mmCIF file of C-alpha atoms in Angstrom:
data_model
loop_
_atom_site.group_PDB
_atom_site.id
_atom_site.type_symbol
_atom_site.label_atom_id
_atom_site.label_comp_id
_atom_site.label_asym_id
_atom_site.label_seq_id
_atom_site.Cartn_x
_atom_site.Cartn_y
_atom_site.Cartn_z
ATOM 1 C CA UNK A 1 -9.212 -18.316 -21.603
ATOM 2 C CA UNK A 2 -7.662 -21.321 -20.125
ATOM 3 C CA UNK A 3 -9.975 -24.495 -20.591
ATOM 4 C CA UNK A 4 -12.183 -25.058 -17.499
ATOM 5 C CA UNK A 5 -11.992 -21.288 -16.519
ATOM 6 C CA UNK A 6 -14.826 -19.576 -15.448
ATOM 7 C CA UNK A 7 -16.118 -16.532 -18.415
ATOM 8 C CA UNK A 8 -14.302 -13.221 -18.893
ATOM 9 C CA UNK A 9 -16.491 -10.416 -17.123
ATOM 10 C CA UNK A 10 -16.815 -6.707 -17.573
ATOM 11 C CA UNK A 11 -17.145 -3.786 -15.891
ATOM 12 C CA UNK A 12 -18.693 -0.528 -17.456
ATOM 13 C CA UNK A 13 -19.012 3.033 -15.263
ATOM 14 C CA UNK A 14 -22.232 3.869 -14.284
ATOM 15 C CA UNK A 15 -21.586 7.170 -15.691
ATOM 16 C CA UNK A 16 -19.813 7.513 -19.193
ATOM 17 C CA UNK A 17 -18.391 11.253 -20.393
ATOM 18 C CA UNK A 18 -20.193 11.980 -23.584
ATOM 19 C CA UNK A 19 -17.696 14.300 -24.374
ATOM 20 C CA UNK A 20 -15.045 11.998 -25.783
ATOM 21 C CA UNK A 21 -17.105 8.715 -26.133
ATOM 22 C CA UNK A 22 -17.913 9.174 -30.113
ATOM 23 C CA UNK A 23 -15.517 7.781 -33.231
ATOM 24 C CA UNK A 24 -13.387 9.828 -34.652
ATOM 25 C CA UNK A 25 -13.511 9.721 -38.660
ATOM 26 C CA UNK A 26 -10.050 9.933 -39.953
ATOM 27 C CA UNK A 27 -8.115 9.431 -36.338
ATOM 28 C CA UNK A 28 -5.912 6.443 -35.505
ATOM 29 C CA UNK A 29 -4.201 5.317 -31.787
ATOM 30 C CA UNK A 30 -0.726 5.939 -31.904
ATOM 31 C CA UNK A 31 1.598 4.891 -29.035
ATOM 32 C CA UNK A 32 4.374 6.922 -26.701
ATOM 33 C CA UNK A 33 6.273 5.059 -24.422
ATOM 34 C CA UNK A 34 9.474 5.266 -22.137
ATOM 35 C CA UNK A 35 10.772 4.547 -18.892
ATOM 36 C CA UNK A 36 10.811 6.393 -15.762
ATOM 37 C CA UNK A 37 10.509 5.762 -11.608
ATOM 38 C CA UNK A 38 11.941 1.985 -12.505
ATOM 39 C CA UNK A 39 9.347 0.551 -14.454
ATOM 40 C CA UNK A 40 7.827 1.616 -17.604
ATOM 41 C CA UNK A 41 5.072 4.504 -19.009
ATOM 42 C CA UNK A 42 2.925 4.742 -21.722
ATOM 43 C CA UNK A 43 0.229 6.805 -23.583
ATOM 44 C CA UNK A 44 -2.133 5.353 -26.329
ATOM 45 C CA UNK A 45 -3.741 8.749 -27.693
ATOM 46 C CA UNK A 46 -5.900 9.054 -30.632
ATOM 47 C CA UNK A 47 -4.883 11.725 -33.166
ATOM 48 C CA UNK A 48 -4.780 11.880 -36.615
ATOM 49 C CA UNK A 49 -2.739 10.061 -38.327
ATOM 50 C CA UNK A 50 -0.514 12.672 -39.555
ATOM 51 C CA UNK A 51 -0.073 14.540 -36.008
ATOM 52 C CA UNK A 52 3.459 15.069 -35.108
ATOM 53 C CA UNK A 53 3.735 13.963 -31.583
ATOM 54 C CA UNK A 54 7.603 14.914 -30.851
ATOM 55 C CA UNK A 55 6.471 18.027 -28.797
ATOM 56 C CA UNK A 56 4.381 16.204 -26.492
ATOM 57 C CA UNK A 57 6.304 13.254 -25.955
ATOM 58 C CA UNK A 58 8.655 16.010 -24.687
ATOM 59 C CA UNK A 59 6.181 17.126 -22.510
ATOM 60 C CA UNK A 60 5.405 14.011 -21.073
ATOM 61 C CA UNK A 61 8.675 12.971 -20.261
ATOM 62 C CA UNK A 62 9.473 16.362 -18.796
ATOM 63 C CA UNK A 63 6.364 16.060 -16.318
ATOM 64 C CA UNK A 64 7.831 12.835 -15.449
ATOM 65 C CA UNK A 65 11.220 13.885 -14.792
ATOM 66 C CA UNK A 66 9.576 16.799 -12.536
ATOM 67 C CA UNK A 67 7.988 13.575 -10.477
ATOM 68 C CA UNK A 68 11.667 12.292 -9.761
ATOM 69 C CA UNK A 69 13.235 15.472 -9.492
ATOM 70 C CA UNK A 70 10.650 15.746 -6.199
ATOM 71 C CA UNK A 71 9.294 12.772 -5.232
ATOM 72 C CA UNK A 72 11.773 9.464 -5.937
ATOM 73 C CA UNK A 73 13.760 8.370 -3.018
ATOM 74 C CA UNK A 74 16.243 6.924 -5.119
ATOM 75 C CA UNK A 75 17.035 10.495 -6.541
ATOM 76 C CA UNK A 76 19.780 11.871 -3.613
ATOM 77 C CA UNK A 77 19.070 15.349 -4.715
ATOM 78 C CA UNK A 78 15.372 15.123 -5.256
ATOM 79 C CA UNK A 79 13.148 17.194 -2.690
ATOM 80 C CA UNK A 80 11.668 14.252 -0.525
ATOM 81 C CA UNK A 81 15.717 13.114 -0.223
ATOM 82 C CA UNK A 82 16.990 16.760 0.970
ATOM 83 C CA UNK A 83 14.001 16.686 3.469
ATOM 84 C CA UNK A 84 14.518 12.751 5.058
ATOM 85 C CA UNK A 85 17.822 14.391 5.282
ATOM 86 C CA UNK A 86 16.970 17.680 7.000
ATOM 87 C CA UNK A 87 17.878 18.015 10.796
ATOM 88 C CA UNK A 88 15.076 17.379 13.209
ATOM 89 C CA UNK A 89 13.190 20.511 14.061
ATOM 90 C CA UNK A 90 13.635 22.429 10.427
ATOM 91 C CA UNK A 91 10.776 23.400 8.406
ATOM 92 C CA UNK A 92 10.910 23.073 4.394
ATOM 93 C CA UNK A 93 8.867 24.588 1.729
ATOM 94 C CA UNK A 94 7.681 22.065 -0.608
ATOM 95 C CA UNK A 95 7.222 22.162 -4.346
ATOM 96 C CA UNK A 96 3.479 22.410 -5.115
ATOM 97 C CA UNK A 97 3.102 19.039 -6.557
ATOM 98 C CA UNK A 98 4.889 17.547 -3.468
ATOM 99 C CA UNK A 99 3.462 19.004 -1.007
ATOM 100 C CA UNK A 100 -0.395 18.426 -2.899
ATOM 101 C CA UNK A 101 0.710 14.308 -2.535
ATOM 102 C CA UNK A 102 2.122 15.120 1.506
ATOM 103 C CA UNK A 103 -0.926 16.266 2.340
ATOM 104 C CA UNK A 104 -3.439 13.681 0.372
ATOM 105 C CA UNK A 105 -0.861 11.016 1.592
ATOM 106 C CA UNK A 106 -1.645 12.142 5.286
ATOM 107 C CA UNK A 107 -4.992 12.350 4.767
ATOM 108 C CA UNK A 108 -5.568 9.004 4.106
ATOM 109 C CA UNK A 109 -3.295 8.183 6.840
ATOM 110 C CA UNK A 110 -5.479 10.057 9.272
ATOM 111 C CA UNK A 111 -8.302 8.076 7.944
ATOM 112 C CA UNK A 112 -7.332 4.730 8.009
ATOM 113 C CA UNK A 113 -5.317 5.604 11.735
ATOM 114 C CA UNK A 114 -1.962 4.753 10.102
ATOM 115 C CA UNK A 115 -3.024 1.847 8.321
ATOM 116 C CA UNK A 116 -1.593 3.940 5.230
ATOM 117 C CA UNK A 117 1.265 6.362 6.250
ATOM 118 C CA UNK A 118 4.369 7.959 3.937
ATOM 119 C CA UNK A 119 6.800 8.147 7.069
ATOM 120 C CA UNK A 120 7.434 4.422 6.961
ATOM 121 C CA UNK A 121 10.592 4.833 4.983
ATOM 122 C CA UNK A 122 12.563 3.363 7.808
ATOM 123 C CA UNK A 123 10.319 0.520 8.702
ATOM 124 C CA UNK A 124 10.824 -0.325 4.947
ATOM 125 C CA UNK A 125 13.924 -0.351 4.386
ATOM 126 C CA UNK A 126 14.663 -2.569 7.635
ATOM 127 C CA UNK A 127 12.541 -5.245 6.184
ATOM 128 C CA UNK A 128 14.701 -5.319 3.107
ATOM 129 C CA UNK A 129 12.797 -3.628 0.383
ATOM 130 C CA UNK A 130 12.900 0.272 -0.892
ATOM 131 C CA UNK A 131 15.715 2.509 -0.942
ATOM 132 C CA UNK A 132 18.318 1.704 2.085
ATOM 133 C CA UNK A 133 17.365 -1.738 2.429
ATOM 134 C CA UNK A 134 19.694 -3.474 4.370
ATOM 135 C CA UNK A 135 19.249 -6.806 3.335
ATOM 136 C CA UNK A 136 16.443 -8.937 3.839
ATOM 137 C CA UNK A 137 15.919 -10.911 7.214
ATOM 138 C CA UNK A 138 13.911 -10.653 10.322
ATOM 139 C CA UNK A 139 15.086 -7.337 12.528
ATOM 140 C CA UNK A 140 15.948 -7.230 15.573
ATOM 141 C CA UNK A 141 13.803 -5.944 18.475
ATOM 142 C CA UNK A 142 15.822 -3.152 19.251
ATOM 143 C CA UNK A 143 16.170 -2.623 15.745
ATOM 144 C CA UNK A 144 12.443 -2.533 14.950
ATOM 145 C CA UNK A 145 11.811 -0.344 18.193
ATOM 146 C CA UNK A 146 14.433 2.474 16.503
ATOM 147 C CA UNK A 147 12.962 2.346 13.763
ATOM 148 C CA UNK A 148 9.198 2.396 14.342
ATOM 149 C CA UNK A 149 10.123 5.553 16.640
ATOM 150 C CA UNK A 150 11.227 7.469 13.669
ATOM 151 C CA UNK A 151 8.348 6.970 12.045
ATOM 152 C CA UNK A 152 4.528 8.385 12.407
ATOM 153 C CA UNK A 153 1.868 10.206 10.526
ATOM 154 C CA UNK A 154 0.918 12.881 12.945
ATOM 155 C CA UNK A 155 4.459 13.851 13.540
ATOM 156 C CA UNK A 156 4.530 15.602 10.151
ATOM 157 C CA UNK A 157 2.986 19.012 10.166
ATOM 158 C CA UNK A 158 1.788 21.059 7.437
ATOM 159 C CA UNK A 159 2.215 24.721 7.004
ATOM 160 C CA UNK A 160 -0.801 25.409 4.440
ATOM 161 C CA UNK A 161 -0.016 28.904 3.829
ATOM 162 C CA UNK A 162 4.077 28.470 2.928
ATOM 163 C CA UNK A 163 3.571 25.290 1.484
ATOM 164 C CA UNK A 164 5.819 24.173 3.946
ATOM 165 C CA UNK A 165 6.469 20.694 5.778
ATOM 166 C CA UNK A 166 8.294 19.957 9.152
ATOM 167 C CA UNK A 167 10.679 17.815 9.062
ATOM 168 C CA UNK A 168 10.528 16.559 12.911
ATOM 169 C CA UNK A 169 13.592 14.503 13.269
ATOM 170 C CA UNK A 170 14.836 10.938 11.658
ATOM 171 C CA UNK A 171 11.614 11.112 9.620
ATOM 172 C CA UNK A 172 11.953 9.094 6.534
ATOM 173 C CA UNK A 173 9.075 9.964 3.673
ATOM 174 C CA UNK A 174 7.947 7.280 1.367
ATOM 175 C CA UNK A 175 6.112 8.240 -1.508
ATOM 176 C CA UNK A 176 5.948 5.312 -3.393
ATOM 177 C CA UNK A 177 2.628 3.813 -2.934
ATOM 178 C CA UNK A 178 0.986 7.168 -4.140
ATOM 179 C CA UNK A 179 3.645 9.333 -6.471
ATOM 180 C CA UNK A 180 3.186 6.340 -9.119
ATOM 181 C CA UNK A 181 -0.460 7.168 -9.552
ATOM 182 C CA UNK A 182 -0.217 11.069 -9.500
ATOM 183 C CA UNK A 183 2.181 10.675 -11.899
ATOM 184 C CA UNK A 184 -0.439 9.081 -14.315
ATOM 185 C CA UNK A 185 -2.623 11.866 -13.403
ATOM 186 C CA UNK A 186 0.020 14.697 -14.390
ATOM 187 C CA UNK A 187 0.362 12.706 -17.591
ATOM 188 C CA UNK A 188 -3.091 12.755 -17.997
ATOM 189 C CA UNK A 189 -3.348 16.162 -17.383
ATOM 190 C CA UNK A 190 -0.611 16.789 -19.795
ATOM 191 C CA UNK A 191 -2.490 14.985 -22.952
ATOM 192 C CA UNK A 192 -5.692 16.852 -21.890
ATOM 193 C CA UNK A 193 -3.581 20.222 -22.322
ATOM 194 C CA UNK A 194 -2.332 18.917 -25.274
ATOM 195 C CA UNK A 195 -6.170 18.961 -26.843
ATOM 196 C CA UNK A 196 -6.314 14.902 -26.837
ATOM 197 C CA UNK A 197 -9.627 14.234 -25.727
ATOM 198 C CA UNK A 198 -9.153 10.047 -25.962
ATOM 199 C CA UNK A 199 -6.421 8.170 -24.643
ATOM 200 C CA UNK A 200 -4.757 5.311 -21.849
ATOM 201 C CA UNK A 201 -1.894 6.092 -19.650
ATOM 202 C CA UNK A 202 -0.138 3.371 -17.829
ATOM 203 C CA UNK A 203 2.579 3.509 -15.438
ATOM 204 C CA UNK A 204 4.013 0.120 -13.835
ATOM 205 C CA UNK A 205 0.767 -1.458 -14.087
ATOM 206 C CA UNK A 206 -1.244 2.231 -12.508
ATOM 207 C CA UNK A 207 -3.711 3.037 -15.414
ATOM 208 C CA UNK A 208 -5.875 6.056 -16.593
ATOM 209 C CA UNK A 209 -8.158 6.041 -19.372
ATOM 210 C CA UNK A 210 -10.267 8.675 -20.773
ATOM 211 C CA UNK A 211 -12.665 8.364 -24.098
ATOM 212 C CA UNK A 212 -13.097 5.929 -26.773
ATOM 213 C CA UNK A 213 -10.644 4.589 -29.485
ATOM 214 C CA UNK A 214 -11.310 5.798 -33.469
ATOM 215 C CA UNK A 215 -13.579 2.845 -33.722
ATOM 216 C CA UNK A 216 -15.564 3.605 -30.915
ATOM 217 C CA UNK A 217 -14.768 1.348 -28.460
ATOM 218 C CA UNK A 218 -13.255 1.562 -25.344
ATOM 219 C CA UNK A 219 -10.227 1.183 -23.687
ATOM 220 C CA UNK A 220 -10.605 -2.492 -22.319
ATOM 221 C CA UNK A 221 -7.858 -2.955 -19.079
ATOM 222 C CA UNK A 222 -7.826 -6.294 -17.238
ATOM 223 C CA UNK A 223 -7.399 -6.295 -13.552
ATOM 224 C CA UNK A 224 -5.134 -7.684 -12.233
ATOM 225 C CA UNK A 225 -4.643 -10.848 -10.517
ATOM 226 C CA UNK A 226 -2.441 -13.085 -8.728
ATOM 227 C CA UNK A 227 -0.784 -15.507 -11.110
ATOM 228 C CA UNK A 228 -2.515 -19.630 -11.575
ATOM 229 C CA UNK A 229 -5.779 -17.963 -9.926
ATOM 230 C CA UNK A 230 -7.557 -19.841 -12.391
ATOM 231 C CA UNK A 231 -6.324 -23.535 -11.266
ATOM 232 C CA UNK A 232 -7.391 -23.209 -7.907
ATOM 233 C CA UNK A 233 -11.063 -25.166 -6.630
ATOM 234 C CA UNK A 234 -13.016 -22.070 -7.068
ATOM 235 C CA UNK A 235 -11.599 -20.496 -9.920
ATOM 236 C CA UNK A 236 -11.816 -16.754 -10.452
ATOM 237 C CA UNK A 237 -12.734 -14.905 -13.579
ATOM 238 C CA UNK A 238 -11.094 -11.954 -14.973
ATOM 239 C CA UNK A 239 -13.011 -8.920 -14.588
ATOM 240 C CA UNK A 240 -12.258 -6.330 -17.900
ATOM 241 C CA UNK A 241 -12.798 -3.239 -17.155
ATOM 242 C CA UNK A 242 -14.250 -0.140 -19.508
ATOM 243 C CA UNK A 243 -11.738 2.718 -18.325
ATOM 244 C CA UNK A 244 -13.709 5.903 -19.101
ATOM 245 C CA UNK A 245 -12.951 8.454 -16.917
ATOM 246 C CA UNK A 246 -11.572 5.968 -14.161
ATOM 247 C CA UNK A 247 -8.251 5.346 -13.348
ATOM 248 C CA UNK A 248 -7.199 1.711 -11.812
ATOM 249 C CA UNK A 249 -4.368 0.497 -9.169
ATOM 250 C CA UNK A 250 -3.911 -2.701 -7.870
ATOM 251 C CA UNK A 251 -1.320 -3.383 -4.986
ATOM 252 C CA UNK A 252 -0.660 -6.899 -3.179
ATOM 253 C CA UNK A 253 1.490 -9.276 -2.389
ATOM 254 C CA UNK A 254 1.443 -12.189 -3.981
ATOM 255 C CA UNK A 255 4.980 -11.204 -6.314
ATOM 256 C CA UNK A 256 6.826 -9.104 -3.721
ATOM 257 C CA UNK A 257 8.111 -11.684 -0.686
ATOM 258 C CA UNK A 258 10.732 -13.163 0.623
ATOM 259 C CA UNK A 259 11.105 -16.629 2.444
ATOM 260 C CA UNK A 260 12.989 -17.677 5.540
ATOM 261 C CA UNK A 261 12.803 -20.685 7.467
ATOM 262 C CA UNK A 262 9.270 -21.678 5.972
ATOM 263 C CA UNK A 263 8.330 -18.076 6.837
ATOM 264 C CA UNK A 264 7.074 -15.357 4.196
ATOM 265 C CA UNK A 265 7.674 -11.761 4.614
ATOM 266 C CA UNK A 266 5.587 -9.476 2.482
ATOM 267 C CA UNK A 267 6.967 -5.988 0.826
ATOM 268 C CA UNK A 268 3.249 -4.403 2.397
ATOM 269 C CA UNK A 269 4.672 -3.164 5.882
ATOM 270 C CA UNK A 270 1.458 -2.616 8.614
ATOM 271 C CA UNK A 271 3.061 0.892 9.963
ATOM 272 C CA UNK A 272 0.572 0.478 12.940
ATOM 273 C CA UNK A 273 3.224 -2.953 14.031
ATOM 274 C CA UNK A 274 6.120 -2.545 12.288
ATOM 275 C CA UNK A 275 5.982 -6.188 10.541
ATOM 276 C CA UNK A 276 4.886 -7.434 6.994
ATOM 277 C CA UNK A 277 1.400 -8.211 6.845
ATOM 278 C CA UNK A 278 0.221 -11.585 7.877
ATOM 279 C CA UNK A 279 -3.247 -12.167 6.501
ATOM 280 C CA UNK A 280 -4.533 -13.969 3.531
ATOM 281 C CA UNK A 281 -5.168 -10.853 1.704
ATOM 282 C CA UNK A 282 -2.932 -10.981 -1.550
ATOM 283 C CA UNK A 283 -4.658 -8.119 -4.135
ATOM 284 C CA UNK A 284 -6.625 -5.121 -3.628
ATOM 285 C CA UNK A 285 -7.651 -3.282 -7.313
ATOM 286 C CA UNK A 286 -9.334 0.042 -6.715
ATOM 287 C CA UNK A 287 -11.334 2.040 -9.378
ATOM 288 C CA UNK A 288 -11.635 5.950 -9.218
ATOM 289 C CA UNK A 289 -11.767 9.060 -10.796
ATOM 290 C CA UNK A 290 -8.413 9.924 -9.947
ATOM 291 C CA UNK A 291 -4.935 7.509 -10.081
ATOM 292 C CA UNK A 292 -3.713 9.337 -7.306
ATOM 293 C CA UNK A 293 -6.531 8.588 -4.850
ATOM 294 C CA UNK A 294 -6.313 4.731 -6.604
ATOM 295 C CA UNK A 295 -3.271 4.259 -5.498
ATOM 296 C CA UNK A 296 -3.181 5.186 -1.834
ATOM 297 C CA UNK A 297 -6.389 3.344 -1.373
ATOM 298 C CA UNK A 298 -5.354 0.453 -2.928
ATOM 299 C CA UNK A 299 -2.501 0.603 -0.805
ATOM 300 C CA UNK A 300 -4.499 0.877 2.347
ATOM 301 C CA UNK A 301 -7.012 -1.570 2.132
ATOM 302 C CA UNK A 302 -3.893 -3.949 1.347
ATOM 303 C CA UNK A 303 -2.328 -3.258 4.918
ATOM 304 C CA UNK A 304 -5.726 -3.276 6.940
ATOM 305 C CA UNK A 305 -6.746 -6.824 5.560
ATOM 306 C CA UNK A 306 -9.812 -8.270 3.529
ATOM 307 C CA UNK A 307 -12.723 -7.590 6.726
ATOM 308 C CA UNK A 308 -11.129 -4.094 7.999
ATOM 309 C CA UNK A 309 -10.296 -3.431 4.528
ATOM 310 C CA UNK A 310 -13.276 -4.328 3.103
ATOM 311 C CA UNK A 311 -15.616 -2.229 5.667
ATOM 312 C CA UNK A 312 -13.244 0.997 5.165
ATOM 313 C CA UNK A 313 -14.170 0.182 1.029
ATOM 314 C CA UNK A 314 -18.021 0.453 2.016
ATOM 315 C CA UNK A 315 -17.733 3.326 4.141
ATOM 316 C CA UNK A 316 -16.284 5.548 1.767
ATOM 317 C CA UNK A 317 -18.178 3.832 -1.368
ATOM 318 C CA UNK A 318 -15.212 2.718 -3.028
ATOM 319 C CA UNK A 319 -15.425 0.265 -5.957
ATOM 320 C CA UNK A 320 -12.739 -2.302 -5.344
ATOM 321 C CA UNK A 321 -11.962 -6.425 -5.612
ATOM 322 C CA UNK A 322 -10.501 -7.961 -3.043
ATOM 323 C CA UNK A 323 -8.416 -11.599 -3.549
ATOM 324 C CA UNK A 324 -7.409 -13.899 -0.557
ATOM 325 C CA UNK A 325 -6.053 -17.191 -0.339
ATOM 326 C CA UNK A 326 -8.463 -19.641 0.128
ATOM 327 C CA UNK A 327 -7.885 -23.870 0.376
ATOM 328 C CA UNK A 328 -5.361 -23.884 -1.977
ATOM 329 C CA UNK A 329 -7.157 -21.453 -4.305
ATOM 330 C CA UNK A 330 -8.617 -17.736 -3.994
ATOM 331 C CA UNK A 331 -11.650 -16.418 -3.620
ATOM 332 C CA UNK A 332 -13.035 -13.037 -4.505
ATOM 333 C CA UNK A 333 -14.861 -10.132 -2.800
ATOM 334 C CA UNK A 334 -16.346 -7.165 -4.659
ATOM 335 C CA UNK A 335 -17.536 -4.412 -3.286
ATOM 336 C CA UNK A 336 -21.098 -3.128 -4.526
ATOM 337 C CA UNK A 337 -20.240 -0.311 -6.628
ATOM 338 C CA UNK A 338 -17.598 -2.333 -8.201
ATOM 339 C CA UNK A 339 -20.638 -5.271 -8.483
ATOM 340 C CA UNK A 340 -22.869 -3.186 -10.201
ATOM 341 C CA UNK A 341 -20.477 -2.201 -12.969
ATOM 342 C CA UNK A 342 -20.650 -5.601 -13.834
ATOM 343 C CA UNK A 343 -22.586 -5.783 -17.183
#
């Protein structure tokens, strides 16, 4: 703690799983790790200390690889590429794990009226960031008109029964500010499979914890905040977190900009305007049961700002912290359920 900083606080579920929340006599944490979807993964488990864990470090990276293989926009063969390349008008069946993130993805687009929305692939890359990027700088009108036309939640529809998505013409999917958390989920549900009861996944900063290490504590996870926090007038403590059955995200701003002419452009595109988001809003962490459903929210309570964000938070009793600028520091807003995990 830096001097003059305010105390380290922490945040405990209101409800901890018995099942995996004892010491384990005779187990120790040992550590997978690798790289995948640009950044980089890892699993803490606790196993004895003699378990051979070739087999499912195997596994895990395999579960990853089946992410890519349907979901990165970098990949050009990967499903979500061969469909933002399909011809207007075609319908596609989707891989189940794709098309289970399409359709929570559009969900939460329907509910925050396209505060959140995976077709802004275009609008993205126009602004300079994601795959296709053509450089950053400010678009031009006609430029931002073509390319907010190509985009739109409701234009996607959903074939339940096939599995099957229609690709309605110039429709660019973007996946990113969701696939990263599912992906901790598969790997979650991978270790589960695997019989480890205890353990912390983290992808690129998107965590998922479940039980208690040999000792019997618990997986402590900081969240995250934007950098020299702590120096402004009203400084702002770092809230630990006891990730027990919870998974965290965080998204913002506050590392992802560029600058021209005195003006910033954030990566966090509003699809609802086309432009970066221009409020003091600059971090959004979001704790729930599922990384997934972290994720996406975290996402959308970025783009629809620290008031509209906030009340969506408290109507669907979300625990999340929201940082804004604030006269030359930040301040903090908690919602109530993350408030009373505060011990």
């Amino acid at each position: 703690m830096q001097d003059g900083a305010p105390a380290r606080r922490v945040a405990v579920p209101l409800r901890i799983s018995q099942r995996a929340a004892t010491a384990r006599a005779g187990a120790s944490v040992k550590t997978l790790c690798g790289e995948t979807m640009g950044t980089r993964w890892s699993v803490r488990l606790v196993v004895a200390e003699s378990q051979d864990l070739a087999s499912l470090d195997a596994e895990i990276a395999s579960a990853l690889d089946g992410v890519i293989a349907e979901m990165s926009t970098w990949e050009p063969g990967s499903a979500i590429s061969r469909f933002n390349d399909a011809p207007g008008g075609t319908w596609h069946v989707l891989p189940a794990n794709f098309y289970r993130v399409l359709e929570y993805a559009l969900a939460v687009a329907r509910d925050t009226e396209g505060a959140f929305d995976p077709t802004v692939g275009r609008l993205v890359a126009l602004w300079g960031f994601g795959v296709g990027a053509r450089g950053q700088g400010v678009p031009t009108p006609d430029d931002l008109s073509a390319a907010r036309a190509d985009c739109g939640w409701s234009r996607i529809e959903l074939d339940k029964g096939r599995r099957a998505a229609l690709q309605p013409g110039g429709v660019r999917l973007d996946l990113s500010s969701v696939a990263k958390g599912f992906a901790v989920d598969r790997v979650a549900a991978v270790v589960r499979e695997s019989g480890v009861e205890s353990f912390l996944v983290e992808i690129g900063g998107e965590l998922r914890g479940e039980g208690v290490k040999p000792d019997g504590m618990p997986w402590w996870v900081a969240l995250e905040r934007p950098r020299g926090s702590v120096s402004g007038p009203a400084p702002i403590a770092d809230i630990v977190v006891v990730l027990n059955g919870l998974s965290v995200a965080t998204s913002g701003s506050a590392e992802h900009f560029y600058t021209i002419d005195g003006r910033t452009f954030s990566h966090t595109i509003d699809p609802r305007t086309g432009m970066p988001v221009a409020h003091d809003l600059v971090s959004v962490s979001v704790l729930h049961r599922e990384c997934m459903h972290a994720d996406a929210l975290a996402t959308a309570l970025s783009v629809l700002g620290p008031d509209e964000g906030m009340a969506h938070a408290l109507r669907l009793g979300l625990a999340a912290r929201f940082v804004s600028t604030a006269s030359g520091g930040y301040r903090e807003r908690l919602t109530p359920q993350l408030a009373a995990m505060l011990a």
